[in-house]
C-alpha cells in the first residue's frame, strides 16, 4: 500500500463520485485531505466521512472556474493542513450530447469547467510547489480525450487536459514536480450524464460492459487506486503520461471483433 503520510492533498470535486473515492483512499493511506467542491453539502459530507474515520480533513467550497476563488481555497487549505504537496484535478462534468445540438453557452461552460478549471488549480499550487522544490499533480482526463465517444465540448477539453499535463511535466520537471493524467472509461457514479442515461435505460452499465475487454465498467475505487499509485514514490520516475484506467477499452474494438471479424465464430 502506498504511504501518503507526508502528503497534503487537495482533491477537487471530492464531494461526490470518483473524487470522494480518491479523497477516502488517499486519507486511508495517510494523507491529510482538503475537499474542494462547488457543492457545499456534498463537500461537507465527504469531510464528515474522512473525520469520522479519524483522518485530517478540511473543506473548501469553490467554483474552479473562478481563479480568485481557487486561490482563496488553496490559501485556506494551506492554513488548515500545511502546504499542498498533491493536487488531484478531478472536478468535471458533461451533459451535452452532440455537435448539432450543443448550445454555445453550454460549450463554453464545459470547456471552462473541464479545461480552464484544472488550469486555475495548477496555477494556484505550482508557485508553492516550485518554491519548495517538489510536488505531484494528477489530472483526471478521460478516454474521451483520445477517442471520440460523444460529448464534443467535454472531449475537446479532456484532450486539452492531456496536453496541459505534458506541458507541466515538461516545464516543471526540473523543479521536482511530476504531473500525470488518468483516463477513465465508463465509471459507475451518479453524475449528471449517467443519471440521464440511467433514466433512459436502467441497464446501461450492464450493456456497456460488453465493450470492455475486462467485462465490466469501472468503480470509482479503480480510478482512486491509479491516482494513489501515480501520487506515490513508486511512480517517482513517471511524469507526463496519460494512463488509461479503462478495462482495455482503448486497446481495441472488442465488439467489432466479436461481431464481424472472429472467423472462429463461423
Ligand atoms: N463517471 C465517469 O464515467 C467518468 C469517466 C471518465 C472521466 N470522468 C471524470 O472523472 C471526474 C469525476 O467524475 P464523477 O463521475 O465522479 O462526477 P460527479 O458528478 O459524481 O462528481 C463531480 C464533482 O465535481 C464537482 N464539481 C463540478 N463542477 C465543479 C466546479 N465548477 N467547481 C468545483 N467542483 C465542481 C461536483 O459538485 C461533484 O461533487 C470528472 O472529471 C469526469 O469528467 C468520469
XYZ file of N, CA and C and ligand atoms in Angstrom:
842
model
N 0.848 -1.204 0.000
C 0.000 0.000 0.000
C 0.883 1.254 0.000
N 0.624 2.216 -0.915
C 1.436 3.444 -0.899
C 1.315 4.164 0.444
N 2.400 4.852 0.801
C 2.399 5.604 2.058
C 2.269 7.096 1.725
N 1.144 7.676 2.104
C 0.927 9.100 1.818
C 0.945 9.935 3.104
N 1.677 9.430 4.114
C 1.612 10.137 5.398
C 2.271 11.520 5.359
N 3.124 11.779 4.357
C 3.697 13.136 4.244
C 2.936 13.998 3.246
N 1.772 13.526 2.827
C 1.038 14.203 1.748
C -0.063 15.103 2.284
N -0.110 16.317 1.743
C -1.298 17.157 1.931
C -1.944 17.257 0.545
N -3.107 16.623 0.409
C -3.750 16.520 -0.906
C -4.915 17.490 -1.013
N -4.981 18.145 -2.154
C -6.150 18.960 -2.489
C -6.861 18.221 -3.617
N -8.076 17.761 -3.340
C -8.815 16.980 -4.338
C -10.048 17.775 -4.753
N -10.084 18.173 -6.023
C -11.250 18.941 -6.490
C -12.380 17.984 -6.853
N -13.598 18.455 -6.663
C -14.759 17.605 -6.951
C -14.839 16.412 -6.014
N -14.295 16.566 -4.805
C -14.247 15.430 -3.868
C -15.541 15.281 -3.078
N -16.549 16.068 -3.434
C -17.837 15.937 -2.744
C -18.662 14.766 -3.243
N -18.213 14.097 -4.287
C -19.079 13.091 -4.915
C -18.232 12.118 -5.716
N -18.781 10.976 -6.048
C -18.256 10.063 -7.066
C -16.781 9.719 -6.934
N -16.079 9.860 -8.055
C -14.670 9.464 -8.129
C -13.821 10.296 -7.153
N -14.102 11.602 -7.080
C -13.324 12.480 -6.198
C -13.436 12.066 -4.744
N -14.644 11.685 -4.331
C -14.806 11.223 -2.939
C -14.008 9.941 -2.715
N -14.049 9.027 -3.679
C -13.284 7.770 -3.544
C -11.783 8.058 -3.461
N -11.317 9.028 -4.246
C -9.889 9.396 -4.215
C -9.534 9.966 -2.840
N -10.385 10.878 -2.350
C -10.124 11.504 -1.042
C -10.053 10.441 0.058
N -11.011 9.517 0.047
C -11.056 8.491 1.098
C -9.843 7.569 1.008
N -9.453 7.204 -0.212
C -8.310 6.290 -0.368
C -7.010 6.970 0.090
N -6.775 8.202 -0.399
C -5.532 8.894 -0.017
C -5.465 9.063 1.501
N -6.609 9.363 2.111
C -6.641 9.548 3.571
C -6.340 8.228 4.286
N -6.913 7.126 3.795
C -6.629 5.806 4.399
C -5.136 5.496 4.319
N -4.486 6.031 3.285
C -3.052 5.779 3.110
C -2.200 6.856 3.794
N -2.834 7.707 4.599
C -2.091 8.610 5.474
C -2.183 10.088 5.151
N -2.754 10.458 4.005
C -2.763 11.869 3.601
C -3.746 12.695 4.429
N -3.394 13.972 4.607
C -4.381 14.962 5.048
C -5.040 15.470 3.768
N -6.362 15.639 3.801
C -7.063 15.922 2.540
C -7.929 17.174 2.636
N -7.727 18.076 1.673
C -8.657 19.189 1.502
C -9.654 18.814 0.409
N -10.913 18.813 0.781
C -12.006 18.522 -0.152
C -12.467 19.854 -0.726
N -12.280 20.021 -2.039
C -12.746 21.260 -2.686
C -13.902 20.899 -3.611
N -15.013 21.578 -3.444
C -16.158 21.285 -4.313
C -17.038 22.525 -4.393
N -17.796 22.609 -5.480
C -18.747 23.713 -5.648
C -19.994 23.465 -4.805
N -20.226 22.218 -4.462
C -21.422 21.835 -3.715
C -21.071 21.675 -2.234
N -21.489 22.659 -1.414
C -21.075 22.697 -0.010
C -21.559 21.469 0.760
N -22.811 21.091 0.519
C -23.383 19.976 1.289
C -22.612 18.672 1.029
N -22.338 18.434 -0.252
C -21.609 17.198 -0.615
C -20.169 17.232 -0.090
N -19.541 18.407 -0.188
C -18.153 18.531 0.294
C -18.097 18.251 1.792
N -19.069 18.832 2.524
C -19.068 18.626 3.982
C -19.324 17.175 4.340
N -20.115 16.492 3.538
C -20.372 15.075 3.789
C -19.085 14.252 3.620
N -18.293 14.567 2.591
C -17.011 13.848 2.427
C -16.092 14.142 3.614
N -16.058 15.397 4.039
C -15.205 15.751 5.178
C -15.683 15.017 6.436
N -17.005 14.920 6.593
C -17.539 14.185 7.754
C -17.071 12.720 7.709
N -17.154 12.100 6.532
C -16.726 10.697 6.385
C -15.236 10.544 6.711
N -14.438 11.511 6.246
C -12.990 11.454 6.489
C -12.685 11.593 7.978
N -13.327 12.570 8.608
C -13.037 12.810 10.035
C -13.543 11.662 10.895
N -14.710 11.138 10.520
C -15.294 10.009 11.268
C -14.329 8.826 11.272
N -13.579 8.686 10.167
C -12.612 7.580 10.071
C -11.263 7.960 10.692
N -11.204 9.146 11.316
C -10.000 9.540 12.049
C -8.951 10.265 11.216
N -9.344 10.750 10.043
C -8.358 11.394 9.168
C -8.405 12.919 9.299
N -7.284 13.570 8.950
C -7.241 15.054 8.910
C -7.891 15.515 7.622
N -8.884 16.379 7.757
C -9.599 16.822 6.553
C -10.057 18.257 6.722
N -10.201 18.920 5.589
C -10.604 20.321 5.577
C -11.503 20.534 4.363
N -12.454 21.471 4.496
C -13.422 21.697 3.419
C -13.239 23.087 2.809
N -13.213 23.160 1.495
C -13.230 24.447 0.798
C -14.322 24.397 -0.269
N -15.223 25.369 -0.219
C -16.283 25.436 -1.235
C -15.880 26.486 -2.256
N -15.697 26.059 -3.497
C -15.277 26.997 -4.548
C -15.666 26.440 -5.903
N -15.850 27.370 -6.845
C -16.079 27.001 -8.240
C -14.721 27.108 -8.938
N -14.234 26.003 -9.503
C -12.883 26.023 -10.087
C -12.782 26.915 -11.320
N -13.909 27.398 -11.840
C -13.838 28.314 -12.980
C -13.504 29.750 -12.529
N -13.501 29.972 -11.224
C -13.234 31.302 -10.660
C -11.827 31.284 -10.045
N -10.854 31.872 -10.748
C -9.459 31.757 -10.297
C -9.241 32.362 -8.910
N -9.887 33.502 -8.636
C -9.705 34.128 -7.317
C -10.232 33.191 -6.220
N -11.354 32.530 -6.499
C -11.917 31.592 -5.515
C -10.969 30.412 -5.308
N -10.347 29.942 -6.383
C -9.407 28.810 -6.268
C -8.188 29.240 -5.439
N -7.671 30.434 -5.711
C -6.526 30.921 -4.922
C -6.887 31.002 -3.436
N -8.098 31.488 -3.158
C -8.561 31.566 -1.771
C -8.654 30.184 -1.144
N -9.133 29.218 -1.921
C -9.291 27.851 -1.403
C -7.929 27.226 -1.103
N -6.954 27.472 -1.980
C -5.613 26.911 -1.733
C -5.030 27.550 -0.460
N -5.216 28.858 -0.299
C -4.718 29.530 0.914
C -5.402 28.942 2.150
N -6.711 28.709 2.048
C -7.459 28.136 3.181
C -6.972 26.731 3.502
N -6.727 25.932 2.464
C -6.251 24.555 2.668
C -4.886 24.571 3.346
N -4.018 25.485 2.902
C -2.655 25.507 3.438
C -2.633 26.024 4.876
N -3.540 26.962 5.185
C -3.622 27.447 6.571
C -4.089 26.315 7.488
N -4.977 25.479 6.994
C -5.548 24.415 7.836
C -4.652 23.183 7.923
N -4.030 22.803 6.798
C -3.366 21.492 6.744
C -1.866 21.563 6.458
N -1.398 22.729 6.011
C 0.005 22.847 5.592
C 0.089 22.890 4.072
N 1.319 23.107 3.542
C 1.500 23.253 2.098
C 0.938 22.070 1.305
N 0.258 22.396 0.223
C -0.318 21.342 -0.624
C 0.822 20.665 -1.392
N 0.956 19.336 -1.209
C 2.013 18.587 -1.914
C 1.446 17.792 -3.083
N 0.110 17.608 -3.081
C -0.538 16.827 -4.148
C -1.838 17.516 -4.550
N -1.944 17.806 -5.833
C -3.211 18.316 -6.381
C -3.821 17.222 -7.249
N -5.080 16.891 -6.968
C -5.807 15.989 -7.858
C -6.913 16.801 -8.520
N -6.720 17.068 -9.809
C -7.677 17.850 -10.590
C -8.767 16.897 -11.079
N -9.802 16.742 -10.268
C -10.833 15.741 -10.590
C -12.171 16.343 -10.999
N -12.497 17.542 -10.503
C -13.835 18.102 -10.782
C -14.054 18.232 -12.279
N -15.219 17.838 -12.730
C -15.537 17.933 -14.151
C -16.959 17.478 -14.374
N -17.482 17.737 -15.560
C -18.851 17.297 -15.852
C -19.124 17.375 -17.352
N -20.165 16.698 -17.775
C -20.709 16.908 -19.117
C -22.183 16.564 -19.107
N -22.963 17.308 -19.879
C -24.335 16.845 -20.101
C -24.791 17.215 -21.507
N -23.823 17.371 -22.416
C -24.165 17.802 -23.775
C -23.737 16.758 -24.782
N -24.730 16.192 -25.487
C -24.510 15.032 -26.336
C -23.727 15.214 -27.617
N -24.185 16.071 -28.550
C -23.531 16.080 -29.861
C -23.396 17.494 -30.425
N -22.553 17.620 -31.449
C -22.222 18.928 -32.027
C -23.446 19.658 -32.568
N -24.386 18.904 -33.131
C -25.576 19.504 -33.722
C -26.425 20.269 -32.720
N -26.458 19.745 -31.467
C -27.415 20.310 -30.517
C -26.801 21.142 -29.409
N -25.472 21.210 -29.378
C -24.861 21.885 -28.221
C -25.055 23.409 -28.321
N -25.553 24.006 -27.253
C -25.720 25.465 -27.218
C -24.360 26.109 -26.963
N -24.172 27.314 -27.500
C -22.875 27.981 -27.365
C -22.479 28.130 -25.891
N -23.444 28.502 -25.056
C -23.080 28.742 -23.646
C -22.746 27.417 -22.931
N -23.331 26.333 -23.411
C -23.000 25.019 -22.829
C -21.576 24.619 -23.240
N -21.250 24.842 -24.525
C -19.868 24.579 -24.977
C -18.875 25.333 -24.084
N -19.146 26.630 -23.889
C -18.219 27.442 -23.101
C -18.113 26.934 -21.666
N -19.230 26.573 -21.068
C -19.200 26.115 -19.665
C -18.425 24.796 -19.539
N -18.615 23.890 -20.506
C -17.914 22.596 -20.412
C -16.400 22.782 -20.555
N -15.984 23.672 -21.449
C -14.545 23.927 -21.592
C -14.031 24.648 -20.344
N -14.855 25.556 -19.840
C -14.471 26.326 -18.645
C -14.224 25.392 -17.442
N -15.157 24.487 -17.197
C -15.026 23.607 -16.023
C -13.950 22.543 -16.250
N -13.950 21.927 -17.449
C -13.109 20.736 -17.649
C -11.673 21.045 -18.058
N -11.424 22.248 -18.605
C -10.046 22.584 -19.000
C -9.517 23.797 -18.227
N -10.279 24.905 -18.250
C -9.774 26.100 -17.557
C -9.757 25.889 -16.039
N -10.727 25.146 -15.528
C -10.767 24.857 -14.082
C -9.484 24.171 -13.620
N -9.111 23.030 -14.227
C -7.847 22.388 -13.837
C -6.642 23.324 -13.995
N -6.650 24.145 -15.046
C -5.541 25.089 -15.217
C -5.490 26.073 -14.034
N -6.668 26.579 -13.624
C -6.693 27.501 -12.476
C -6.076 26.837 -11.237
N -6.420 25.578 -11.026
C -5.918 24.883 -9.825
C -4.408 24.680 -9.903
N -3.929 24.293 -11.098
C -2.469 24.169 -11.301
C -1.771 25.493 -11.018
N -2.344 26.527 -11.599
C -1.737 27.854 -11.491
C -1.663 28.310 -10.031
N -2.644 27.885 -9.243
C -2.663 28.290 -7.835
C -1.668 27.498 -6.979
N -1.376 26.242 -7.333
C -0.475 25.447 -6.470
C 0.975 25.424 -6.962
N 1.192 25.647 -8.266
C 2.555 25.468 -8.797
C 3.609 26.395 -8.166
N 3.300 27.689 -7.922
C 4.356 28.539 -7.337
C 4.859 27.992 -5.992
N 3.945 27.515 -5.150
C 4.344 26.958 -3.845
C 5.174 25.696 -4.024
N 4.717 24.799 -4.931
C 5.465 23.552 -5.171
C 6.871 23.868 -5.686
N 6.930 24.831 -6.596
C 8.235 25.217 -7.173
C 9.157 25.764 -6.072
N 8.611 26.630 -5.219
C 9.428 27.223 -4.146
C 9.928 26.147 -3.184
N 9.115 25.098 -2.978
C 9.511 24.029 -2.038
C 10.320 22.933 -2.726
N 10.440 23.009 -4.053
C 11.280 22.047 -4.781
C 10.616 20.713 -5.061
N 9.291 20.664 -5.078
C 8.646 19.394 -5.438
C 7.146 19.429 -5.257
N 6.508 18.432 -5.846
C 5.051 18.307 -5.734
C 4.555 17.345 -6.794
N 3.309 16.935 -6.647
C 2.717 15.987 -7.592
C 1.341 16.494 -8.008
N 1.053 16.327 -9.296
C -0.267 16.685 -9.813
C -0.812 15.496 -10.596
N -2.050 15.144 -10.327
C -2.720 14.108 -11.120
C -4.001 14.725 -11.671
N -4.097 14.725 -12.997
C -5.277 15.283 -13.659
C -6.201 14.150 -14.108
N -7.479 14.274 -13.797
C -8.421 13.267 -14.286
C -8.935 13.735 -15.648
N -8.435 13.086 -16.699
C -8.932 13.337 -18.043
C -9.995 12.280 -18.320
N -9.958 11.642 -19.474
C -10.969 10.647 -19.841
C -10.516 9.941 -21.114
N -11.054 8.744 -21.359
C -10.822 8.122 -22.675
C -11.344 9.041 -23.779
N -12.319 9.890 -23.444
C -12.833 10.864 -24.427
C -11.751 11.836 -24.890
N -10.680 11.952 -24.127
C -9.592 12.857 -24.511
C -8.733 12.314 -25.646
N -8.860 11.018 -25.941
C -8.038 10.447 -27.025
C -8.851 9.768 -28.133
N -10.151 9.511 -27.896
C -11.048 8.968 -28.928
C -12.383 9.671 -28.765
N -13.178 9.703 -29.832
C -14.475 10.373 -29.709
C -15.569 9.383 -29.329
N -16.171 9.610 -28.149
C -17.289 8.783 -27.666
C -18.511 9.654 -27.394
N -18.680 10.767 -28.145
C -19.772 11.700 -27.848
C -19.289 12.800 -26.918
N -20.178 13.725 -26.563
C -19.863 14.845 -25.669
C -18.679 15.680 -26.189
N -18.886 16.403 -27.316
C -17.768 17.047 -28.007
C -17.008 18.112 -27.213
N -17.713 18.964 -26.480
C -17.003 20.028 -25.743
C -16.169 19.399 -24.631
N -16.787 18.481 -23.919
C -16.114 17.736 -22.846
C -14.878 17.029 -23.402
N -15.051 16.361 -24.557
C -13.949 15.582 -25.133
C -12.796 16.495 -25.529
N -13.124 17.620 -26.156
C -12.069 18.562 -26.549
C -11.337 19.079 -25.313
N -12.093 19.375 -24.267
C -11.469 19.875 -23.034
C -10.589 18.794 -22.397
N -11.070 17.547 -22.398
C -10.290 16.461 -21.782
C -9.019 16.178 -22.587
N -9.084 16.375 -23.918
C -7.867 16.261 -24.735
C -6.898 17.369 -24.334
N -7.443 18.556 -24.101
C -6.612 19.679 -23.650
C -5.926 19.382 -22.330
N -6.627 18.677 -21.459
C -6.044 18.342 -20.145
C -4.812 17.446 -20.322
N -4.854 16.560 -21.317
C -3.691 15.681 -21.552
C -2.497 16.528 -22.006
N -2.742 17.465 -22.911
C -1.656 18.314 -23.383
C -1.128 19.214 -22.257
N -2.049 19.703 -21.441
C -1.648 20.528 -20.287
C -0.777 19.710 -19.327
N -1.129 18.452 -19.165
C -0.340 17.542 -18.317
C 1.096 17.458 -18.839
N 1.222 17.325 -20.161
C 2.558 17.230 -20.766
C 3.324 18.547 -20.606
N 2.599 19.665 -20.709
C 3.248 20.972 -20.547
C 3.826 21.108 -19.142
N 3.033 20.743 -18.143
C 3.515 20.874 -16.752
C 4.679 19.916 -16.515
N 4.532 18.667 -16.995
C 5.611 17.687 -16.806
C 6.904 18.198 -17.436
N 6.798 18.759 -18.641
C 7.994 19.217 -19.354
C 8.628 20.429 -18.685
N 7.798 21.389 -18.314
C 8.353 22.657 -17.815
C 8.752 22.615 -16.344
N 8.082 21.747 -15.558
C 8.312 21.784 -14.103
C 9.085 20.585 -13.570
N 9.454 19.648 -14.473
C 10.253 18.502 -14.024
C 11.515 18.949 -13.303
N 12.129 19.993 -13.802
C 13.393 20.467 -13.199
C 13.186 21.005 -11.784
N 11.931 21.242 -11.408
C 11.640 21.696 -10.039
C 11.159 20.534 -9.163
N 11.308 19.309 -9.651
C 10.918 18.142 -8.855
C 9.411 17.911 -8.852
N 8.725 18.508 -9.820
C 7.261 18.376 -9.872
C 6.886 17.375 -10.957
N 6.083 16.381 -10.581
C 5.584 15.398 -11.560
C 4.119 15.694 -11.854
N 3.721 15.436 -13.093
C 2.324 15.671 -13.469
C 1.891 14.585 -14.454
N 0.842 13.867 -14.097
C 0.328 12.784 -14.944
C -1.187 12.895 -15.067
N -1.703 12.222 -16.092
C -3.161 12.205 -16.283
C -3.674 10.774 -16.200
N -4.891 10.643 -15.694
C -5.587 9.355 -15.657
C -6.784 9.465 -16.592
N -6.966 8.418 -17.408
C -8.049 8.441 -18.409
C -9.054 7.330 -18.103
N -10.060 7.620 -17.305
C -11.040 6.557 -17.034
C -11.944 6.328 -18.246
N -12.409 5.084 -18.375
C -13.528 4.790 -19.273
C -14.812 5.046 -18.496
N -15.844 4.254 -18.739
C -17.103 4.468 -18.004
C -16.923 4.062 -16.548
N -17.303 4.966 -15.651
C -17.177 4.700 -14.213
C -18.564 4.798 -13.589
N -18.903 3.821 -12.777
C -20.236 3.784 -12.179
C -20.370 4.850 -11.091
N -20.765 6.062 -11.483
C -21.059 7.110 -10.495
C -22.452 7.651 -10.823
N -22.981 8.446 -9.887
C -24.302 9.031 -10.167
C -24.117 10.459 -10.641
N -23.237 10.676 -11.623
C -23.048 12.034 -12.118
C -24.167 12.404 -13.096
N -24.154 13.673 -13.541
C -25.278 14.179 -14.337
C -25.535 13.318 -15.572
N -24.466 13.025 -16.335
C -24.689 12.335 -17.608
C -25.131 10.896 -17.387
N -24.577 10.227 -16.372
C -25.035 8.847 -16.108
C -26.473 8.841 -15.614
N -26.860 9.821 -14.788
C -28.255 9.890 -14.305
C -29.231 9.940 -15.484
N -28.881 10.789 -16.486
C -29.761 10.911 -17.660
C -29.833 9.574 -18.396
N -28.661 8.942 -18.582
C -28.651 7.676 -19.339
C -29.335 6.557 -18.551
N -29.166 6.552 -17.223
C -29.794 5.500 -16.407
C -31.320 5.652 -16.449
N -31.783 6.909 -16.488
C -33.230 7.140 -16.592
C -33.765 6.551 -17.895
N -33.004 6.722 -18.987
C -33.428 6.175 -20.287
C -33.333 4.655 -20.285
N -32.300 4.127 -19.624
C -32.065 2.685 -19.650
C -31.376 2.249 -18.350
N -32.149 1.714 -17.413
C -31.576 1.321 -16.120
C -30.462 0.266 -16.242
N -30.410 -0.408 -17.401
C -29.394 -1.462 -17.588
C -28.120 -0.940 -18.262
N -27.961 0.391 -18.345
C -26.890 0.950 -19.178
C -25.493 0.402 -18.823
N -25.196 0.275 -17.533
C -23.850 -0.197 -17.174
C -23.638 -1.661 -17.573
N -24.690 -2.477 -17.423
C -24.568 -3.892 -17.831
C -24.371 -3.978 -19.347
N -25.115 -3.132 -20.095
C -24.988 -3.174 -21.563
C -23.612 -2.684 -22.013
N -23.111 -1.667 -21.317
C -21.794 -1.132 -21.676
C -20.678 -2.141 -21.439
N -20.908 -3.042 -20.494
C -19.842 -3.960 -20.070
C -19.259 -4.735 -21.238
N -20.065 -5.045 -22.260
C -19.563 -5.875 -23.364
C -18.516 -5.143 -24.217
N -18.453 -3.816 -24.109
C -17.434 -3.064 -24.846
C -16.072 -3.118 -24.150
N -16.071 -3.585 -22.926
C -14.842 -3.563 -22.125
C -14.221 -4.953 -22.075
N -12.990 -5.103 -22.587
C -12.347 -6.418 -22.541
C -12.380 -7.060 -21.156
N -12.297 -6.280 -20.097
C -12.341 -6.877 -18.758
C -13.770 -7.175 -18.294
N -14.765 -6.857 -19.140
C -16.125 -7.337 -18.890
C -16.941 -6.555 -17.886
N -16.487 -5.360 -17.537
C -17.278 -4.529 -16.612
C -16.871 -3.075 -16.773
N -17.748 -2.170 -16.338
C -17.331 -0.766 -16.252
C -16.539 -0.607 -14.947
N -15.916 0.559 -14.798
C -15.079 0.773 -13.608
C -15.918 1.190 -12.406
N -15.375 0.942 -11.240
C -15.893 1.512 -9.991
C -14.987 2.705 -9.649
N -15.504 3.701 -8.915
C -14.654 4.849 -8.533
C -13.321 4.426 -7.903
N -13.359 3.339 -7.164
C -12.151 2.859 -6.477
C -11.052 2.447 -7.470
N -11.444 1.968 -8.667
C -10.433 1.607 -9.679
C -9.617 2.841 -10.055
N -10.290 3.972 -10.172
C -9.601 5.217 -10.531
C -8.771 5.706 -9.333
N -9.345 5.595 -8.150
C -8.639 6.060 -6.942
C -7.314 5.314 -6.762
N -7.304 4.007 -7.063
C -6.059 3.226 -6.916
C -4.981 3.743 -7.861
N -5.378 4.086 -9.099
C -4.402 4.593 -10.076
C -3.862 5.950 -9.624
N -4.743 6.783 -9.105
C -4.316 8.113 -8.620
C -3.331 7.943 -7.470
N -3.663 7.052 -6.555
C -2.796 6.828 -5.400
C -1.409 6.379 -5.851
N -1.370 5.464 -6.824
C -0.073 4.992 -7.348
C 0.706 6.151 -7.980
N 0.059 6.895 -8.875
C 0.769 7.980 -9.570
C 1.248 9.058 -8.594
N 0.525 9.202 -7.493
C 0.910 10.207 -6.489
C 2.031 9.705 -5.578
N 2.292 8.406 -5.617
C 3.223 7.819 -4.632
C 4.673 7.846 -5.124
N 5.597 7.562 -4.209
C 7.020 7.490 -4.559
C 7.297 6.348 -5.529
N 6.432 5.313 -5.550
C 6.629 4.206 -6.507
C 6.559 4.706 -7.944
N 5.907 5.839 -8.154
C 5.805 6.427 -9.502
C 6.779 7.595 -9.654
N 7.842 7.573 -8.836
C 8.762 8.710 -8.752
C 9.465 9.075 -10.056
N 9.517 8.119 -11.026
C 10.172 8.437 -12.314
C 9.140 8.505 -13.437
N 7.881 8.638 -13.073
C 6.813 8.690 -14.089
C 6.233 10.092 -14.118
N 6.360 10.729 -15.269
C 5.736 12.040 -15.423
C 5.350 12.270 -16.888
N 4.262 12.986 -17.083
C 3.814 13.321 -18.439
C 3.013 12.229 -19.123
N 2.624 11.194 -18.378
C 1.886 10.099 -19.038
C 0.376 10.319 -18.960
N -0.316 9.669 -19.900
C -1.782 9.642 -19.891
C -2.165 8.174 -19.728
N -2.538 7.805 -18.520
C -2.754 6.388 -18.168
C -4.233 6.011 -18.284
N -4.586 5.176 -19.281
C -5.979 4.732 -19.332
C -6.291 3.810 -18.150
N -7.430 4.044 -17.533
C -7.941 3.122 -16.497
C -9.320 2.738 -17.015
N -9.298 1.848 -18.022
C -10.480 1.687 -18.880
C -10.817 0.238 -19.199
N -10.291 -0.686 -18.406
C -10.616 -2.099 -18.626
C -10.284 -2.571 -20.029
N -9.395 -1.866 -20.728
C -8.961 -2.287 -22.062
C -9.739 -1.656 -23.203
N -10.646 -0.721 -22.903
C -11.491 -0.124 -23.954
C -10.686 0.431 -25.128
N -9.603 1.167 -24.815
C -8.827 1.810 -25.882
C -7.908 0.827 -26.611
N -7.787 -0.385 -26.066
C -6.847 -1.340 -26.665
C -7.345 -1.877 -27.994
N -8.648 -1.887 -28.204
C -9.158 -2.440 -29.454
C -10.660 -2.353 -29.525
N -11.189 -2.690 -30.676
C -12.636 -2.633 -30.910
C -13.248 -4.004 -30.600
N -13.416 -4.242 -29.324
C -13.854 -5.560 -28.869
C -15.157 -6.039 -29.512
N -16.152 -5.154 -29.530
C -17.467 -5.567 -30.039
C -17.390 -5.825 -31.543
N -16.633 -4.964 -32.258
C -16.467 -5.166 -33.707
C -15.792 -6.510 -33.972
N -14.776 -6.808 -33.197
C -14.062 -8.084 -33.382
C -15.016 -9.252 -33.135
N -15.771 -9.144 -32.036
C -16.707 -10.235 -31.696
C -17.759 -10.424 -32.782
N -18.287 -9.297 -33.303
C -19.444 -9.406 -34.190
C -19.076 -9.639 -35.648
N -17.919 -9.135 -36.089
C -17.649 -9.180 -37.527
C -16.355 -9.895 -37.923
N -15.418 -9.992 -37.032
C -14.085 -10.365 -37.500
C -13.646 -11.781 -37.106
N -14.041 -12.245 -35.945
C -13.533 -13.543 -35.495
C -14.057 -14.690 -36.355
N -13.206 -15.153 -37.282
C -13.608 -16.228 -38.192
C -14.021 -17.477 -37.417
N -13.445 -17.624 -36.227
C -13.724 -18.824 -35.446
C -15.213 -18.940 -35.090
N -15.954 -17.836 -35.277
C -17.378 -17.876 -34.930
C -18.212 -18.622 -35.983
N -17.670 -18.774 -37.206
C -18.469 -19.373 -38.299
C -18.784 -20.835 -38.024
N -18.014 8.772 -14.272
C -17.425 8.501 -15.434
O -17.865 7.611 -16.194
C -16.172 9.240 -15.853
C -15.431 8.754 -16.944
C -14.267 9.427 -17.352
C -13.848 10.555 -16.662
N -14.593 11.013 -15.606
C -14.104 12.216 -14.937
O -13.933 11.970 -13.559
C -14.189 13.161 -12.818
C -15.222 12.894 -11.739
O -16.406 12.401 -12.349
P -17.608 11.805 -11.480
O -18.306 10.814 -12.333
O -17.130 11.394 -10.133
O -18.538 13.109 -11.376
P -19.564 13.543 -10.216
O -20.543 14.443 -10.871
O -20.058 12.346 -9.488
O -18.644 14.390 -9.238
C -18.032 15.579 -9.687
C -17.868 16.528 -8.530
O -17.269 17.733 -9.048
C -17.959 18.843 -8.517
N -17.861 19.968 -9.446
C -18.449 20.078 -10.660
N -18.191 21.271 -11.201
C -17.394 21.935 -10.323
C -16.804 23.219 -10.313
N -17.000 24.075 -11.315
N -16.036 23.577 -9.245
C -15.847 22.710 -8.214
N -16.422 21.496 -8.161
C -17.170 21.102 -9.203
C -19.395 18.377 -8.342
O -20.114 19.174 -7.401
C -19.202 16.932 -7.886
O -19.116 16.828 -6.487
C -14.627 14.215 -13.842
O -13.525 14.985 -14.243
C -15.101 13.370 -15.002
O -15.030 14.031 -16.220
C -15.732 10.382 -15.181
